């Protein structure tokens, strides 16, 4: 039981580290074609960038199936992966971009910092020069503003 909880927590932390690098080097790199729609104004509810979420959902489903068929720890990794997706959806799509049909206001200092940092990420509408690529971890907004100013 404890082993499985450790796997889940490690998987959530691992996903944040992966997401930070993936966002910085792939989405703002070769994958900009899809991600650009999230940095510029687009009409309608959906953005091409949402295809990333679809891809990750398919990967998660694949991990769940493989885990239950071949190796149970993989199933717990998939669970951590999915919990990360839910947290990402809450912070990024909910708190920051307000894509939900109801309004949520961040109350804790941690959540306010995440929202502020991600708004600073959106200061740029081009591939290069953005700051703050994490979703559950963010540097101090003052530091990010200083980096943006120096660019
Ligand atoms: Zn971005
Ligand atoms: Zn965003």
PDB file of N, CA and C in Angstrom, residues 91 95 105-118 135-142:
ATOM      1  N   UNK A  91      -5.657  23.792 -12.187  1.00  0.00           N
ATOM      2  CA  UNK A  91      -4.841  25.005 -12.091  1.00  0.00           C
ATOM      3  C   UNK A  91      -4.821  25.761 -13.424  1.00  0.00           C
ATOM      4  N   UNK A  95      -8.244  27.663 -12.908  1.00  0.00           N
ATOM      5  CA  UNK A  95      -7.850  28.896 -12.207  1.00  0.00           C
ATOM      6  C   UNK A  95      -7.265  29.956 -13.134  1.00  0.00           C
ATOM      7  N   UNK A 105     -11.863  31.478  -7.702  1.00  0.00           N
ATOM      8  CA  UNK A 105     -10.813  32.425  -7.335  1.00  0.00           C
ATOM      9  C   UNK A 105      -9.757  31.706  -6.506  1.00  0.00           C
ATOM     10  N   UNK A 106      -8.490  31.827  -6.901  1.00  0.00           N
ATOM     11  CA  UNK A 106      -7.445  31.209  -6.091  1.00  0.00           C
ATOM     12  C   UNK A 106      -7.325  31.926  -4.749  1.00  0.00           C
ATOM     13  N   UNK A 107      -7.244  31.151  -3.663  1.00  0.00           N
ATOM     14  CA  UNK A 107      -7.197  31.784  -2.336  1.00  0.00           C
ATOM     15  C   UNK A 107      -5.830  31.666  -1.681  1.00  0.00           C
ATOM     16  N   UNK A 108      -5.202  30.494  -1.796  1.00  0.00           N
ATOM     17  CA  UNK A 108      -3.925  30.325  -1.090  1.00  0.00           C
ATOM     18  C   UNK A 108      -2.800  31.058  -1.812  1.00  0.00           C
ATOM     19  N   UNK A 109      -1.738  31.379  -1.071  1.00  0.00           N
ATOM     20  CA  UNK A 109      -0.592  32.082  -1.655  1.00  0.00           C
ATOM     21  C   UNK A 109       0.040  31.261  -2.763  1.00  0.00           C
ATOM     22  N   UNK A 110       0.076  29.925  -2.547  1.00  0.00           N
ATOM     23  CA  UNK A 110       0.665  29.028  -3.545  1.00  0.00           C
ATOM     24  C   UNK A 110      -0.111  29.100  -4.859  1.00  0.00           C
ATOM     25  N   UNK A 111      -1.439  28.993  -4.777  1.00  0.00           N
ATOM     26  CA  UNK A 111      -2.242  29.018  -6.002  1.00  0.00           C
ATOM     27  C   UNK A 111      -2.187  30.376  -6.696  1.00  0.00           C
ATOM     28  N   UNK A 112      -2.187  31.460  -5.885  1.00  0.00           N
ATOM     29  CA  UNK A 112      -2.092  32.807  -6.465  1.00  0.00           C
ATOM     30  C   UNK A 112      -0.779  32.947  -7.239  1.00  0.00           C
ATOM     31  N   UNK A 113       0.289  32.392  -6.644  1.00  0.00           N
ATOM     32  CA  UNK A 113       1.605  32.469  -7.285  1.00  0.00           C
ATOM     33  C   UNK A 113       1.609  31.698  -8.609  1.00  0.00           C
ATOM     34  N   UNK A 114       0.975  30.496  -8.611  1.00  0.00           N
ATOM     35  CA  UNK A 114       0.911  29.701  -9.840  1.00  0.00           C
ATOM     36  C   UNK A 114       0.180  30.464 -10.938  1.00  0.00           C
ATOM     37  N   UNK A 115      -0.963  31.058 -10.563  1.00  0.00           N
ATOM     38  CA  UNK A 115      -1.779  31.792 -11.539  1.00  0.00           C
ATOM     39  C   UNK A 115      -0.997  32.988 -12.083  1.00  0.00           C
ATOM     40  N   UNK A 116      -0.395  33.749 -11.163  1.00  0.00           N
ATOM     41  CA  UNK A 116       0.374  34.929 -11.565  1.00  0.00           C
ATOM     42  C   UNK A 116       1.513  34.532 -12.517  1.00  0.00           C
ATOM     43  N   UNK A 117       2.246  33.481 -12.139  1.00  0.00           N
ATOM     44  CA  UNK A 117       3.393  33.037 -12.948  1.00  0.00           C
ATOM     45  C   UNK A 117       2.933  32.604 -14.334  1.00  0.00           C
ATOM     46  N   UNK A 118       1.799  31.889 -14.411  1.00  0.00           N
ATOM     47  CA  UNK A 118       1.351  31.434 -15.735  1.00  0.00           C
ATOM     48  C   UNK A 118       0.828  32.598 -16.583  1.00  0.00           C
ATOM     49  N   UNK A 135       3.662  23.922 -14.252  1.00  0.00           N
ATOM     50  CA  UNK A 135       2.231  24.132 -14.007  1.00  0.00           C
ATOM     51  C   UNK A 135       1.889  24.030 -12.524  1.00  0.00           C
ATOM     52  N   UNK A 136       2.621  23.179 -11.795  1.00  0.00           N
ATOM     53  CA  UNK A 136       2.363  23.059 -10.359  1.00  0.00           C
ATOM     54  C   UNK A 136       3.508  23.675  -9.564  1.00  0.00           C
ATOM     55  N   UNK A 137       4.556  24.092 -10.280  1.00  0.00           N
ATOM     56  CA  UNK A 137       5.680  24.759  -9.644  1.00  0.00           C
ATOM     57  C   UNK A 137       5.931  26.064 -10.393  1.00  0.00           C
ATOM     58  N   UNK A 138       6.139  27.129  -9.640  1.00  0.00           N
ATOM     59  CA  UNK A 138       6.445  28.404 -10.290  1.00  0.00           C
ATOM     60  C   UNK A 138       7.433  29.184  -9.449  1.00  0.00           C
ATOM     61  N   UNK A 139       8.313  29.889 -10.141  1.00  0.00           N
ATOM     62  CA  UNK A 139       9.246  30.769  -9.437  1.00  0.00           C
ATOM     63  C   UNK A 139       8.488  32.014  -8.988  1.00  0.00           C
ATOM     64  N   UNK A 140       9.132  32.822  -8.153  1.00  0.00           N
ATOM     65  CA  UNK A 140       8.502  34.045  -7.650  1.00  0.00           C
ATOM     66  C   UNK A 140       8.176  34.981  -8.822  1.00  0.00           C
ATOM     67  N   UNK A 141       6.955  35.535  -8.871  1.00  0.00           N
ATOM     68  CA  UNK A 141       6.581  36.435  -9.965  1.00  0.00           C
ATOM     69  C   UNK A 141       7.553  37.606 -10.149  1.00  0.00           C
ATOM     70  N   UNK A 142       8.122  38.126  -9.038  1.00  0.00           N
ATOM     71  CA  UNK A 142       9.066  39.250  -9.142  1.00  0.00           C
ATOM     72  C   UNK A 142      10.275  38.839  -9.988  1.00  0.00           C
TER      73      UNK A 142
END
